C-alpha positions as a Python dict, from the first residue, in 0.01 Angstrom:
ca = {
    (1, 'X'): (0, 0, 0),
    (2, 'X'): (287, 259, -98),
    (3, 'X'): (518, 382, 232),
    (4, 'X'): (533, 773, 274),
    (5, 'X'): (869, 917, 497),
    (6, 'X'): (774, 1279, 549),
    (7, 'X'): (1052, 1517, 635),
    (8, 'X'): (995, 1901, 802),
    (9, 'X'): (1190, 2071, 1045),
    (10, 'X'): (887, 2251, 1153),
    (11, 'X'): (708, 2003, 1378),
    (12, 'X'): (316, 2205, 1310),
    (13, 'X'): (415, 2165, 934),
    (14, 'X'): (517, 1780, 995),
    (15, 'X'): (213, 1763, 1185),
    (16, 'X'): (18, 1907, 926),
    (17, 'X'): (192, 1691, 636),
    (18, 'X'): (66, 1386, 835),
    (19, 'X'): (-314, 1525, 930),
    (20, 'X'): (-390, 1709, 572),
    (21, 'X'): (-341, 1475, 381),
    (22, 'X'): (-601, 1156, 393),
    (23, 'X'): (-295, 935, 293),
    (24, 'X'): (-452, 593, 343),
    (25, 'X'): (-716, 727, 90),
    (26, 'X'): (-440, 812, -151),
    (27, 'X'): (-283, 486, -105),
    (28, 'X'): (-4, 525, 136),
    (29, 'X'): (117, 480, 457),
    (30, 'X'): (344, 693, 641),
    (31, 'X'): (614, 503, 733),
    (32, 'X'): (845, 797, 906),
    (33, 'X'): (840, 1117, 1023),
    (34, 'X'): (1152, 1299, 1031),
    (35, 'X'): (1297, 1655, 1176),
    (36, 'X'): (1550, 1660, 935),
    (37, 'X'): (1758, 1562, 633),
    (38, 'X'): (1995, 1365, 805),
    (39, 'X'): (1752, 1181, 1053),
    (40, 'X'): (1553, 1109, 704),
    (41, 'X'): (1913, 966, 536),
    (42, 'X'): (1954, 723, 856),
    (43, 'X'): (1577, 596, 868),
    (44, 'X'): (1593, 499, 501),
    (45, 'X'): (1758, 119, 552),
    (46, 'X'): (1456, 32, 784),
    (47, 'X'): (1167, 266, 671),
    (48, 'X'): (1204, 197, 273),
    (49, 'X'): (948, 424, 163),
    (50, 'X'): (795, 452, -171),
    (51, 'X'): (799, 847, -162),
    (52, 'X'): (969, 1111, 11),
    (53, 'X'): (779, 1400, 109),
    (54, 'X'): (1054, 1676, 227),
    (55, 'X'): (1034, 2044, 275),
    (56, 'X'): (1320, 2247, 83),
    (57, 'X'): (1451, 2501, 323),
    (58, 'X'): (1583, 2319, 639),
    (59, 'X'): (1877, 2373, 866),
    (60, 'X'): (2194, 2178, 820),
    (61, 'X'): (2133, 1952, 472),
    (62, 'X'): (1851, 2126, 272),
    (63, 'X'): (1575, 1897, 136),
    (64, 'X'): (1751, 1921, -198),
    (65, 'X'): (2134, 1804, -126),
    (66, 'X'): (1930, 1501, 84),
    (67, 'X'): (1760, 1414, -223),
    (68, 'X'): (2082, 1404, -412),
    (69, 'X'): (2227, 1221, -90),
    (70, 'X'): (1889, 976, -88),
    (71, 'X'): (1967, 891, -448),
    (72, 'X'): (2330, 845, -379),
    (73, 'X'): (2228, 546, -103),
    (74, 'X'): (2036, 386, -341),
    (75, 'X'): (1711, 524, -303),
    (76, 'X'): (1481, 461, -613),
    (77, 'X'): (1187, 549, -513),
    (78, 'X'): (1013, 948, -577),
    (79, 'X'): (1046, 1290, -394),
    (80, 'X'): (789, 1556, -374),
    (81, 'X'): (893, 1840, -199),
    (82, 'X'): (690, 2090, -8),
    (83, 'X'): (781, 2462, -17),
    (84, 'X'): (657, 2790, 189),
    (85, 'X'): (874, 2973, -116),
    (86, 'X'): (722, 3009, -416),
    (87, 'X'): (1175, 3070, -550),
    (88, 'X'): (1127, 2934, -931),
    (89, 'X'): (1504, 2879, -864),
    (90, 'X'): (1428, 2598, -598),
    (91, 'X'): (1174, 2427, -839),
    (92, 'X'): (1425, 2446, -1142),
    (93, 'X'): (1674, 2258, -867),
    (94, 'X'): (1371, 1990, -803),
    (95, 'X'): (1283, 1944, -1113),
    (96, 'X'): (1640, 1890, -1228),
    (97, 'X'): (1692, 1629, -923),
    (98, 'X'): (1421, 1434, -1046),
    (99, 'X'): (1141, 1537, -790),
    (100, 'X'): (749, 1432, -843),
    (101, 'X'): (555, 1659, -724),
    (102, 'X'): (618, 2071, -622),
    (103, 'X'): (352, 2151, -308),
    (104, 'X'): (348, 2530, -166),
    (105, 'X'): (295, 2591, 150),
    (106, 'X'): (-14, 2607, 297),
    (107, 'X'): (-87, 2269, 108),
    (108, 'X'): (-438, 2221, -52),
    (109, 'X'): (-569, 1865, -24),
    (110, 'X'): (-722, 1897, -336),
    (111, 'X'): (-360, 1979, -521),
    (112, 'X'): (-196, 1746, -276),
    (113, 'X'): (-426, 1462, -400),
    (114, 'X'): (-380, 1553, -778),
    (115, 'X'): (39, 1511, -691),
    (116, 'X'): (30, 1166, -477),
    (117, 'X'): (-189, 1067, -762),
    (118, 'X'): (78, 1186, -1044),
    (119, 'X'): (329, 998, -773),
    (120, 'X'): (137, 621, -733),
    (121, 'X'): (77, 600, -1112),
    (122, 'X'): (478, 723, -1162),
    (123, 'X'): (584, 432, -869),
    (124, 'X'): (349, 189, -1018),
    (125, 'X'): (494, 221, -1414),
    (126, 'X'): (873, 205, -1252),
    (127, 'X'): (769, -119, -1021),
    (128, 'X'): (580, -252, -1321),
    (129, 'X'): (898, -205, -1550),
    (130, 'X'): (1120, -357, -1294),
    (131, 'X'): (911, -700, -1281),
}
């Protein structure tokens, strides 16, 4: 099973990250839940997730310079990042970053599900290519 860190400042939106989604179904496991960037950076050593799921627009480091920062540390895995702003700006950033998956606030399961599918079939190629 693929390991899920979820990152919100909003702790009904981390909540809802967690609930929403049916992420055993998708084939993960949520291996963190963070209030920020920087509490995310720290629990990477001993969570090692798969995929980051991180809102954009957060206080301190934004979800974008953490991404940048994740990938710095070593972190190979993918980012999806979760958005209440619809800013094309933000998803040009994303995209450019390298992230997975774009998911607007209030997330749909259904478009949630097509994403973490897009995800597991990106993390199984890359862990397939590594072997």
């Amino acid at each position: 099973m693929l390991k899920v860190m979820l990152v919100d400042d909003e702790p009904l939106a981390l909540e809802g990250l967690r609930l929403l989604i049916p992420w055993q179904a998708e084939g993960f496991t949520v291996c963190a839940e963070c209030a920020n960037a920087m509490e995310a950076l720290d629990a990477l050593p001993s969570a090692k997730p798969d995929l980051i799921v991180t809102d954009i627009r957060m206080p301190g480091m934004d979800g974008l310079e953490m991404m940048v920062e994740a990938k710095a540390r070593g972190f190979r895995g993918q980012f999806a990042v979760v958005s209440g702003y619809g800013d094309f700006e933000y998803a040009q950033m994303a995209l450019r970053i390298g992230v997975a998956g774009y998911l607007l606030k209030p997330i749909e399961p259904s478009e949630a599900s097509l994403v973490l599918d897009h995800v597991r079939q990106s993390l199984v190629h890359l862990e397939a290519g590594a072997q």
